[in-house]
Amino acid sequence: MSRIQALYRVRAPRADIERIAQALALEQSVETPLEAVRDAFVADAIVARVGSIEEHAAGVFDVRVALAEATTGGDVAQTVNMLFGNSSLHEHVELVDAVLPDTLAARFGGPRFGLAGLRERLGVHGRPLTCAALKPQGLAAARLAELCETFARGGIDVIKDDHGLADQSYSPFAERVRLCQRAVARVSRETGRRIAYAPSLVGAPRALVDQAAYAGAARVAPPLLLGKLFRLLGADAVIYPSYGGRFAYSEALCRGIADALRGPLHGMPAALPVPAGGMTVERVPELVRCYGADAMLLIGGSLLASDDLAGRTRAFADAVAETAAA
Amino acid sequence: MSRIQALYRVRAPRADIERIAQALALEQSVETPLEAVRDAFVADAIVARVGSIEEHAAGVFDVRVALAEATTGGDVAQTVNMLFGNSSLHEHVELVDAVLPDTLAARFGGPRFGLAGLRERLGVHGRPLTCAALKPQGLAAARLAELCETFARGGIDVIKDDHGLADQSYSPFAERVRLCQRAVARVSRETGRRIAYAPSLVGAPRALVDQAAYAGAARVAPPLLLGKLFRLLGADAVIYPSYGGRFAYSEALCRGIADALRGPLHGMPAALPVPAGGMTVERVPELVRCYGADAMLLIGGSLLASDDLAGRTRAFADAVAETAAA
């Protein structure tokens, strides 16, 4: 089966890079220790494979990893997940490049018009196209349309809404688009030039969930992103990487996330903190002390890595019950 | 009108922080120089206002900014845009917190079940809930259902698909959900315990666009994100922050983005690079030399800041035509 060729840049001591690269390949495919992979098909066809490791600079390595195309299920979001899912939480890892198999790329479609099609539609050849943006937001639709007309008359090829323009009360989308399009058409008629007006489309409520779920958003503070925003958007429970596991969140930060999920927020019901990521049965008492009873502990790979899954699972459940009862 | 209270942490020399904070407030509201704001309503009700500035650590400041609720249009994605849109491209800025007006928060809804509702549905009180994840991906649905049953019998409250599980050929979503739900129901019947199976839902093609459009994804290399992935997903033209403007992209990086948009990629049509962000008419010749004719130059605020918008606009158009003809 085909593989996606991903290139990661990884900061690591030279002595550790081999081990870290292998961990990266597991994190971006099966998300379990290799010991937990007991199925021959999974080991052969699904686990990501480390290709070359080259030193890019002192202590920085280019790591090539071949990801199984089958893991994407042909879905775009899942492809991103496979390219830079868990590893986007690792500060030492950057996703630098990815080459998809043609079969996978074909599912995504590519441009409809493209550079040549845009040129043709605008009738502009042999020079760069020009574009201007309608702003500031806050202006009424009629004022934006005046701006639009001015840009059009000035010779701009494409006039776009600034991305701050949404469907705001002071310039409703439908009215703005009608007036700006009319302005552009008028100038086109009078001048014979083709001019395009490009309205800004702002996503539905799902967009934030999609955006916020992406840990590449590394510079948004986790208690806000995972605690308040997810909850605002309707999350009943939020899974996040707990301290002392595979991710670099501190105990204080993790408490902050839990506090944000459970504290007062516009009178909304509290949501359930679900710390996770490299947790073990042995740590249950400590985790319960940290998070209290109003949390859900999530243990993944360390259960599966055991030879006695049933027993280990029971031990987990028992440890939680016993610690809470103590 | 109500304001969103946003808290940014900004790295800056003490002598510059006042100026930088003001720039941040403009960037997160009107996205133009203050000189371009000629409308009294916009200046009064739309431009974001800097509140307090406090030194958090040496050279790091907590900057409170009041953002106009009206700019969100009540839309979630647009709210994120207003909270951390352009500024997410600024390495020295981190979004730390945000307090929404109740009216805006009410539009987002909050949890349906919440912590208490989940407890009630699961019949678990007085202790943390437990959760385990089904993985590794690559296992057949029947094997995952066996795992699920083992977890359920072991006393786990919630058994979730690992987020690597999508709708893959080796464990199709519909089959997996049916078998896992059946396993959980069987154990529930036999034991009298309530157990939940939580399947993983992976987004539609839009998800990547939404995710990738978010510059908080600071650690994905821009030529990949803006050049290849956007194009793969059907972008006919891609706007990105050009070198020498308000953002820190280097000339080489910007060329890399343009090359990625226009170079060979699975036989797909080339897409149109649209460098933008703090561009000026004076820089047109240089930009044309850098990007060549197959690009679209986008000039925003610097046109609007001029007292002669029509003339300045024409000068832009002329400069492009003349440089290209030269």
XYZ file of C-alpha atoms in Angstrom:
652
model
C 0.000 0.000 0.000
C 1.122 3.566 -0.626
C 2.813 5.759 1.926
C 2.787 9.487 2.641
C 6.315 10.819 2.940
C 6.424 13.224 5.846
C 9.427 15.297 6.844
C 9.776 16.420 10.429
C 12.435 18.665 11.909
C 13.271 17.514 15.389
C 15.386 19.137 18.089
C 17.185 16.430 20.044
C 20.575 15.414 21.418
C 22.386 13.292 18.866
C 22.506 10.332 21.206
C 18.696 10.292 21.458
C 17.525 11.094 17.946
C 17.103 7.491 16.813
C 14.855 6.706 19.755
C 12.917 9.963 19.419
C 12.361 9.405 15.696
C 10.930 5.965 16.401
C 8.655 7.441 19.038
C 7.496 10.044 16.534
C 6.628 7.341 14.002
C 4.559 5.515 16.602
C 2.863 8.714 17.766
C 1.847 9.546 14.209
C 0.436 6.115 13.436
C -0.621 3.643 16.106
C -0.166 5.895 19.143
C 0.862 2.990 21.306
C 4.164 1.514 22.394
C 5.414 -1.020 19.863
C 4.792 -3.743 22.441
C 1.084 -3.033 22.136
C 1.108 -3.864 18.440
C 0.382 -7.573 18.348
C -1.250 -7.821 14.961
C 0.944 -8.658 11.966
C -1.057 -6.503 9.540
C -0.809 -3.514 11.850
C 2.912 -3.980 12.396
C 3.565 -4.392 8.696
C 1.104 -2.070 6.976
C 0.040 0.530 9.523
C 2.939 1.452 11.806
C 4.789 4.440 10.357
C 8.378 3.804 9.313
C 11.360 6.007 9.958
C 13.346 6.548 6.779
C 16.447 8.692 6.801
C 17.669 10.805 9.715
C 19.990 13.640 8.743
C 21.565 16.315 10.887
C 20.182 19.633 9.669
C 22.097 21.776 12.170
C 23.709 21.156 15.525
C 21.102 19.299 17.561
C 18.424 19.579 14.853
C 17.572 16.612 12.652
C 15.511 16.060 9.518
C 13.528 12.882 10.050
C 11.683 11.280 7.167
C 8.709 9.157 8.128
C 6.560 7.055 5.794
C 2.933 7.121 6.903
C 0.461 4.517 5.626
C -2.049 6.068 3.226
C -4.670 3.628 4.482
C -4.716 5.390 7.848
C -6.231 8.501 6.296
C -9.400 6.784 5.140
C -9.230 9.268 2.266
C -10.459 12.042 4.576
C -8.800 15.440 4.700
C -9.083 16.105 8.408
C -7.841 12.622 9.173
C -4.911 13.199 6.831
C -3.906 16.241 8.870
C -4.329 14.178 11.977
C -1.943 11.576 10.594
C 0.548 14.196 9.449
C 0.714 16.239 12.613
C -1.673 15.069 15.256
C -0.227 14.189 18.628
C 3.215 15.332 17.563
C 1.963 18.873 17.167
C 1.896 18.931 20.945
C 5.608 18.203 21.060
C 7.497 21.472 21.108
C 10.605 19.838 19.658
C 8.832 18.675 16.502
C 7.968 20.714 13.432
C 6.209 19.350 10.372
C 8.230 20.595 7.445
C 6.933 18.828 4.365
C 4.690 16.043 3.109
C 4.423 14.253 -0.203
C 1.121 12.474 -0.756
C 0.533 9.520 -3.063
C -1.261 10.662 -6.215
C -4.257 8.559 -5.309
C -4.747 10.477 -2.071
C -4.038 13.866 -3.617
C -6.624 13.133 -6.301
C -9.318 12.932 -3.634
C -8.627 16.534 -2.645
C -9.250 17.935 -6.082
C -6.938 20.915 -6.495
C -7.864 24.349 -7.863
C -10.938 24.794 -10.032
C -9.705 27.832 -11.887
C -6.065 28.132 -10.953
C -3.712 30.807 -12.069
C -4.448 30.446 -15.760
C -8.198 30.327 -15.271
C -8.163 33.461 -13.125
C -6.115 35.281 -15.714
C -8.515 34.238 -18.406
C -11.590 35.263 -16.436
C -10.046 38.628 -15.626
C -8.531 39.119 -19.055
C -5.206 40.018 -17.541
C -2.026 38.679 -19.103
C 1.662 39.488 -18.967
C 1.584 41.292 -15.646
C 0.769 40.559 -12.029
C -2.847 40.872 -11.038
C -3.817 43.453 -8.458
C -6.007 43.143 -5.422
C -7.250 45.513 -2.737
C -9.154 44.883 0.460
C -12.341 46.519 1.705
C -11.946 47.740 5.276
C -12.017 48.851 8.008
C -14.884 46.845 9.363
C -17.495 49.029 10.960
C -18.232 50.913 7.756
C -21.745 50.560 6.392
C -22.274 48.404 3.301
C -22.856 51.481 1.154
C -19.541 52.970 2.253
C -17.730 49.711 1.501
C -19.379 49.660 -1.931
C -18.113 53.172 -2.546
C -14.637 52.017 -1.628
C -15.131 49.074 -3.942
C -16.113 51.320 -6.802
C -13.116 53.531 -6.162
C -10.789 50.547 -6.250
C -12.470 49.290 -9.412
C -12.190 52.588 -11.135
C -8.577 52.797 -10.009
C -7.738 49.712 -12.022
C -7.701 46.980 -9.394
C -8.421 43.495 -10.746
C -9.749 41.846 -7.624
C -11.387 43.648 -4.729
C -11.844 41.531 -1.665
C -13.598 41.873 1.636
C -11.056 42.114 4.397
C -11.192 38.939 6.449
C -12.603 40.965 9.317
C -15.819 41.412 7.339
C -18.339 38.783 8.339
C -22.099 39.133 8.709
C -22.054 42.041 11.130
C -24.975 44.305 11.961
C -23.291 47.373 10.517
C -22.706 45.788 7.089
C -24.817 42.656 6.658
C -23.345 40.110 4.276
C -26.231 40.030 1.799
C -26.471 43.800 1.495
C -22.703 44.238 1.253
C -22.313 41.635 -1.464
C -25.185 43.066 -3.500
C -23.881 46.636 -3.358
C -20.230 45.775 -3.969
C -21.038 43.432 -6.835
C -23.233 46.110 -8.376
C -20.428 48.659 -8.063
C -17.959 46.351 -9.747
C -20.382 45.478 -12.529
C -21.056 49.154 -13.197
C -17.378 49.968 -13.552
C -16.898 46.898 -15.709
C -19.687 47.973 -18.037
C -18.320 51.472 -18.343
C -14.677 50.550 -18.784
C -14.836 47.215 -20.526
C -12.421 45.814 -17.956
C -13.242 42.632 -16.109
C -13.080 43.118 -12.348
C -13.821 40.637 -9.604
C -15.314 41.281 -6.198
C -14.439 38.556 -3.689
C -16.665 38.472 -0.604
C -15.330 36.997 2.617
C -17.010 33.805 3.806
C -16.787 33.066 7.499
C -17.433 29.568 8.726
C -20.277 28.011 10.627
C -20.057 27.233 14.346
C -18.157 24.019 13.590
C -15.198 26.033 12.398
C -13.959 26.947 15.837
C -14.089 23.388 17.043
C -12.091 22.334 14.027
C -9.641 25.161 14.448
C -9.298 24.951 18.169
C -8.891 21.175 18.103
C -5.685 21.600 16.229
C -2.790 21.614 18.656
C -0.665 23.393 16.092
C -2.406 26.342 17.750
C 0.424 26.082 20.224
C 0.404 29.664 21.290
C -3.129 29.816 22.591
C -3.014 29.149 26.324
C -4.433 25.653 26.984
C -6.735 26.635 29.859
C -8.466 29.035 27.479
C -8.476 26.790 24.443
C -9.210 23.462 26.090
C -10.967 24.727 29.162
C -13.126 27.683 28.318
C -13.580 27.745 24.559
C -14.314 24.039 24.119
C -16.780 24.217 26.931
C -18.396 27.326 25.516
C -18.889 25.433 22.325
C -20.682 22.603 23.984
C -18.061 20.066 24.999
C -19.396 17.851 27.755
C -15.925 16.457 28.391
C -12.491 17.564 27.249
C -9.503 15.282 26.854
C -6.147 16.953 27.324
C -2.527 15.919 27.842
C -1.826 15.592 31.530
C 1.401 16.425 33.316
C 3.974 13.729 33.873
C 2.991 11.888 30.720
C 4.193 12.150 27.150
C 3.561 15.872 26.855
C 5.164 18.879 28.435
C 2.179 20.375 30.271
C 2.985 21.171 33.898
C 0.845 20.074 36.823
C -0.173 23.683 37.451
C -1.231 24.090 33.826
C -3.277 20.894 33.950
C -4.992 22.028 37.110
C -5.691 25.292 35.322
C -7.418 23.441 32.486
C -9.494 21.406 34.923
C -10.389 24.519 36.893
C -11.470 26.291 33.720
C -13.696 23.356 32.753
C -15.339 23.212 36.147
C -15.320 26.810 37.379
C -18.031 29.455 36.932
C -18.619 30.351 33.286
C -21.693 32.305 32.244
C -23.831 30.076 34.408
C -23.123 27.110 32.151
C -22.884 23.535 33.440
C -19.371 22.449 34.340
C -17.633 20.185 31.856
C -15.646 17.067 32.638
C -11.826 17.225 32.608
C -10.280 14.140 30.998
C -6.517 14.188 31.570
C -4.745 11.715 29.333
C -1.516 10.924 27.542
C 0.977 8.442 28.906
C -0.977 7.777 32.084
C -0.435 4.557 34.066
C -2.409 2.576 36.608
C 0.319 3.237 39.167
C -0.288 6.971 38.918
C -4.011 6.753 39.659
C -3.760 7.759 43.340
C -1.638 10.770 42.512
C -3.935 11.811 39.668
C -7.021 11.525 41.798
C -5.369 13.673 44.451
C -4.552 16.246 41.806
C -7.841 16.385 39.912
C -10.312 15.305 42.558
C -13.357 13.183 41.888
C -14.858 15.390 39.222
C -12.638 14.190 36.426
C -12.301 11.253 34.069
C -8.947 9.538 33.880
C -8.018 8.207 30.484
C -5.380 5.519 30.181
C -4.561 4.313 26.730
C -1.392 2.637 25.569
C -0.083 1.520 28.916
C -3.067 -0.776 29.367
C -2.639 -2.241 25.918
C 1.062 -2.752 26.451
C 0.315 -5.171 29.245
C 0.213 -8.924 28.661
C -2.888 -9.150 30.799
C -5.217 -6.608 29.363
C -8.256 -7.744 31.315
C -6.410 -7.773 34.600
C -4.696 -4.500 33.975
C -7.971 -2.896 33.059
C -9.584 -4.149 36.207
C -6.582 -2.912 38.200
C -7.150 0.538 36.712
C -10.836 0.536 37.597
C -10.103 -0.774 41.070
C -7.347 1.729 41.706
C -9.701 4.571 40.892
C -12.468 3.220 43.087
C -10.111 2.486 45.956
C -8.344 5.811 45.867
C -11.607 7.686 45.755
C -13.018 5.663 48.628
C -9.921 6.189 50.777
C -22.014 48.081 22.979
C -20.374 45.205 24.827
C -16.715 44.355 24.588
C -14.748 41.128 24.719
C -11.896 41.392 27.207
C -8.843 39.764 25.672
C -5.536 39.275 27.427
C -2.388 39.025 25.362
C 1.131 38.339 26.573
C 3.575 40.304 24.504
C 7.379 40.153 24.359
C 8.736 43.657 23.780
C 11.295 46.166 25.020
C 9.735 48.368 27.687
C 10.253 51.483 25.601
C 8.147 50.011 22.771
C 5.322 48.222 24.553
C 2.844 51.097 24.416
C 3.237 51.404 20.662
C 3.135 47.641 20.132
C 0.001 47.287 22.242
C -1.742 49.937 20.162
C -0.677 48.154 16.989
C -2.076 44.914 18.389
C -5.423 46.565 19.082
C -5.590 47.836 15.510
C -4.514 44.481 14.090
C -7.260 42.711 16.014
C -10.007 45.084 14.957
C -9.790 47.343 11.925
C -6.500 46.028 10.504
C -5.538 49.428 9.187
C -3.405 52.280 10.456
C -5.424 54.623 12.654
C -5.077 57.257 9.930
C -7.240 55.095 7.693
C -10.131 55.225 10.164
C -12.114 58.240 9.065
C -15.544 57.204 10.280
C -16.628 58.330 13.758
C -18.655 55.174 14.433
C -15.689 52.984 13.515
C -13.280 54.993 15.636
C -15.625 54.977 18.600
C -17.368 51.614 18.505
C -15.197 49.283 16.435
C -11.513 50.003 17.016
C -10.227 47.802 19.839
C -9.063 49.633 22.955
C -5.937 48.942 24.957
C -6.734 48.713 28.652
C -4.018 48.026 31.171
C -0.439 47.108 30.360
C 1.426 45.310 33.136
C 4.934 43.916 33.194
C 4.589 40.171 33.658
C 8.326 39.433 33.606
C 11.373 41.217 32.269
C 10.479 42.224 28.723
C 7.119 40.407 28.815
C 3.887 42.357 29.258
C 0.255 41.486 29.916
C -1.825 43.640 27.614
C -5.591 43.842 28.068
C -7.535 44.725 24.952
C -11.280 45.369 24.732
C -12.652 44.045 21.429
C -16.045 45.179 20.154
C -18.602 42.368 20.373
C -20.261 43.709 17.238
C -17.247 42.701 15.167
C -17.989 39.024 15.755
C -21.364 39.096 14.051
C -22.270 36.426 16.598
C -20.283 33.852 14.628
C -17.844 31.486 16.297
C -15.176 31.431 13.628
C -15.297 35.183 13.339
C -14.937 35.422 17.099
C -11.711 33.463 16.916
C -10.621 35.681 14.083
C -11.202 38.736 16.254
C -9.469 37.169 19.244
C -6.360 35.948 17.501
C -6.403 36.500 13.795
C -3.563 38.478 12.307
C -1.785 38.647 15.627
C -1.387 34.895 15.645
C 1.217 35.487 12.967
C 3.213 37.637 15.337
C 5.678 35.459 17.190
C 5.876 37.897 20.076
C 2.161 37.685 20.849
C 0.344 34.970 22.768
C -3.393 34.964 23.433
C -3.721 34.123 27.095
C -7.343 34.665 28.040
C -10.659 36.062 26.878
C -13.835 36.981 28.678
C -16.914 37.174 26.471
C -20.046 39.188 27.155
C -22.842 36.889 28.316
C -24.855 37.740 25.232
C -22.126 36.382 22.979
C -21.435 33.355 25.141
C -25.135 32.521 25.086
C -24.990 32.090 21.322
C -22.445 29.302 21.742
C -24.662 27.219 23.954
C -22.339 25.387 26.356
C -22.443 21.699 27.275
C -25.599 19.671 26.739
C -24.920 17.098 29.408
C -21.976 18.450 31.336
C -20.260 16.794 34.208
C -23.392 16.172 36.229
C -25.354 14.865 33.275
C -22.594 12.437 32.328
C -22.415 11.167 35.855
C -26.137 10.666 35.909
C -26.201 8.879 32.572
C -23.393 6.585 33.671
C -24.678 6.170 37.200
C -21.253 6.939 38.608
C -20.971 9.155 41.646
C -18.341 9.951 44.233
C -15.363 8.876 42.169
C -13.619 9.833 38.960
C -14.991 8.267 35.826
C -12.752 6.001 33.804
C -12.068 5.938 30.120
C -10.012 3.772 27.793
C -9.180 4.124 24.121
C -9.569 1.591 21.333
C -6.372 1.261 19.326
C -4.063 0.723 17.553
C -5.657 1.630 14.293
C -5.219 -1.096 11.721
C -7.119 -3.661 13.774
C -10.313 -4.989 12.227
C -13.636 -3.813 13.644
C -14.228 -7.195 15.267
C -10.893 -7.011 17.063
C -11.639 -3.478 18.282
C -15.022 -4.683 19.520
C -13.263 -7.461 21.438
C -11.044 -4.849 23.021
C -14.110 -2.796 23.781
C -15.785 -5.722 25.498
C -12.660 -6.384 27.513
C -12.530 -2.786 28.664
C -16.222 -2.875 29.501
C -15.924 -6.027 31.475
C -12.904 -4.579 33.228
C -15.048 -1.816 34.676
C -14.307 1.116 32.390
C -17.073 3.719 32.225
C -16.375 5.201 28.833
C -14.618 3.437 25.987
C -13.624 5.704 23.163
C -12.256 5.243 19.697
C -8.717 6.515 19.573
C -8.654 9.690 17.504
C -6.690 7.814 14.863
C -9.806 5.775 14.090
C -11.686 7.298 11.179
C -13.528 5.521 8.386
C -10.656 3.365 7.246
C -10.917 0.304 5.037
C -9.669 -2.018 7.744
C -12.350 -0.970 10.263
C -15.161 0.921 8.551
C -16.961 3.374 10.801
C -20.428 1.848 10.511
C -19.258 -1.690 11.221
C -17.009 -0.617 14.068
C -19.695 1.407 15.796
C -22.232 -1.393 15.460
C -19.911 -4.047 16.893
C -18.499 -1.904 19.694
C -21.915 -0.633 20.740
C -23.196 -4.195 20.758
C -20.287 -5.291 22.936
C -20.908 -2.502 25.415
C -24.647 -3.190 25.533
C -24.006 -6.892 26.172
C -21.736 -6.188 29.123
C -24.178 -3.606 30.429
C -27.013 -6.137 30.321
C -24.974 -8.791 32.084
C -23.516 -6.556 34.775
C -26.166 -3.906 35.262
C -23.500 -1.216 34.899
C -24.009 1.626 32.490
C -21.102 1.907 30.051
C -20.657 4.324 27.187
C -18.937 3.723 23.881
C -17.765 6.965 22.252
C -17.012 6.670 18.538
C -14.556 9.090 16.938
C -16.039 11.501 14.401
C -13.637 12.918 11.854
C -14.582 16.040 9.964
C -15.591 16.665 6.409
C -13.176 18.128 3.828
C -13.889 21.630 5.129
C -12.142 20.793 8.350
C -8.649 21.083 6.969
C -9.334 24.436 5.406
C -10.637 25.674 8.708
C -7.733 24.199 10.587
C -5.050 25.198 8.182
C -6.396 28.738 7.870
C -5.567 29.274 11.470
C -2.139 30.818 11.780
C -1.956 29.628 15.354
C -0.647 26.588 13.522
C 2.654 28.380 13.737
C 4.810 25.338 13.615
C 3.675 23.982 10.271
C 6.060 25.272 7.631
C 4.254 27.941 5.557
C 5.274 26.654 2.124
C 3.560 23.390 3.024
C 0.533 24.882 4.722
C -0.098 27.863 2.472
C 1.506 26.550 -0.662
C 0.800 22.868 -1.043
C -2.065 22.005 1.271
C -4.282 24.962 0.417
C -3.737 24.283 -3.235
C -4.418 20.593 -2.808
C -7.706 21.526 -1.264
C -8.734 23.648 -4.173
C -7.481 27.161 -3.507
C -7.261 29.088 -6.759
C -5.310 31.862 -5.048
C -3.615 32.047 -1.664
C -3.029 35.233 0.297
C -0.017 35.157 2.580
C 2.070 37.643 4.556
C 4.927 38.834 2.408
C 8.436 39.711 3.549
C 9.283 43.257 4.467
C 5.756 43.977 5.680
C 4.111 43.574 9.050
C 5.019 39.929 9.443
C 8.271 38.155 10.002
C 8.369 35.935 6.913
C 11.691 36.160 5.083
C 12.013 36.785 1.363
C 13.282 33.248 0.855
C 10.302 31.833 2.725
C 7.889 33.903 0.644
C 9.513 32.732 -2.536
C 9.152 29.217 -1.190
C 5.408 29.700 -0.743
C 5.058 31.107 -4.251
C 7.141 28.274 -5.690
C 4.986 25.727 -3.913
C 1.821 27.302 -5.305
C 3.134 27.356 -8.834
C 5.439 24.339 -9.044
C 4.568 20.800 -10.151
C 2.058 19.123 -7.840
C 0.293 15.952 -8.923
C -0.374 17.470 -12.317
C -2.718 20.042 -10.778
C -3.118 23.568 -12.143
C -0.840 26.110 -10.524
C -2.415 28.421 -7.977
C -1.948 32.150 -7.693
C 0.366 33.537 -4.989
C -1.071 36.662 -3.347
C 1.586 38.244 -1.122
C 0.105 40.791 1.245
C 0.466 42.476 4.606
C 1.933 45.938 4.945
C 2.712 46.300 1.245
C 3.116 49.732 -0.326
C 2.926 51.160 -3.827
C 6.603 52.090 -3.601
C 7.541 48.470 -3.193
C 5.774 47.283 -6.337
C 8.887 47.096 -8.547
C 10.775 45.104 -5.962
C 7.840 42.767 -5.384
C 7.374 42.156 -9.071
C 11.070 41.336 -9.386
C 10.735 38.902 -6.523
C 7.515 37.141 -7.474
C 7.466 37.591 -11.235
C 4.321 38.146 -13.247
C 2.459 35.113 -12.043
C 1.356 36.602 -8.778
C -1.278 38.966 -7.419
C -0.100 41.809 -5.231
C -2.437 42.821 -2.464
C -2.143 46.237 -0.882
C -4.519 47.063 1.882
C -4.108 49.632 4.601
C -1.442 51.752 2.963
C -3.842 52.675 0.159
C -6.561 53.579 2.614
C -4.178 55.624 4.719
C -3.629 57.957 1.815
C -5.591 61.200 1.466
C -6.041 60.542 -2.230
C -7.434 57.060 -2.392
C -8.350 57.177 -6.058
C -4.974 58.492 -7.084
C -3.084 56.153 -4.855
C -5.037 53.235 -6.190
C -4.311 54.226 -9.730
C -0.649 54.658 -8.833
C -0.644 51.086 -7.575
C -2.220 49.769 -10.745
C 0.104 51.814 -12.895
C 3.191 50.783 -10.977
C 2.362 47.149 -11.524
C 1.696 47.628 -15.223
C 4.813 49.687 -15.718
C 7.124 47.419 -13.822
C 5.860 44.394 -15.671
C 6.221 46.114 -19.014
C 9.754 47.262 -18.251
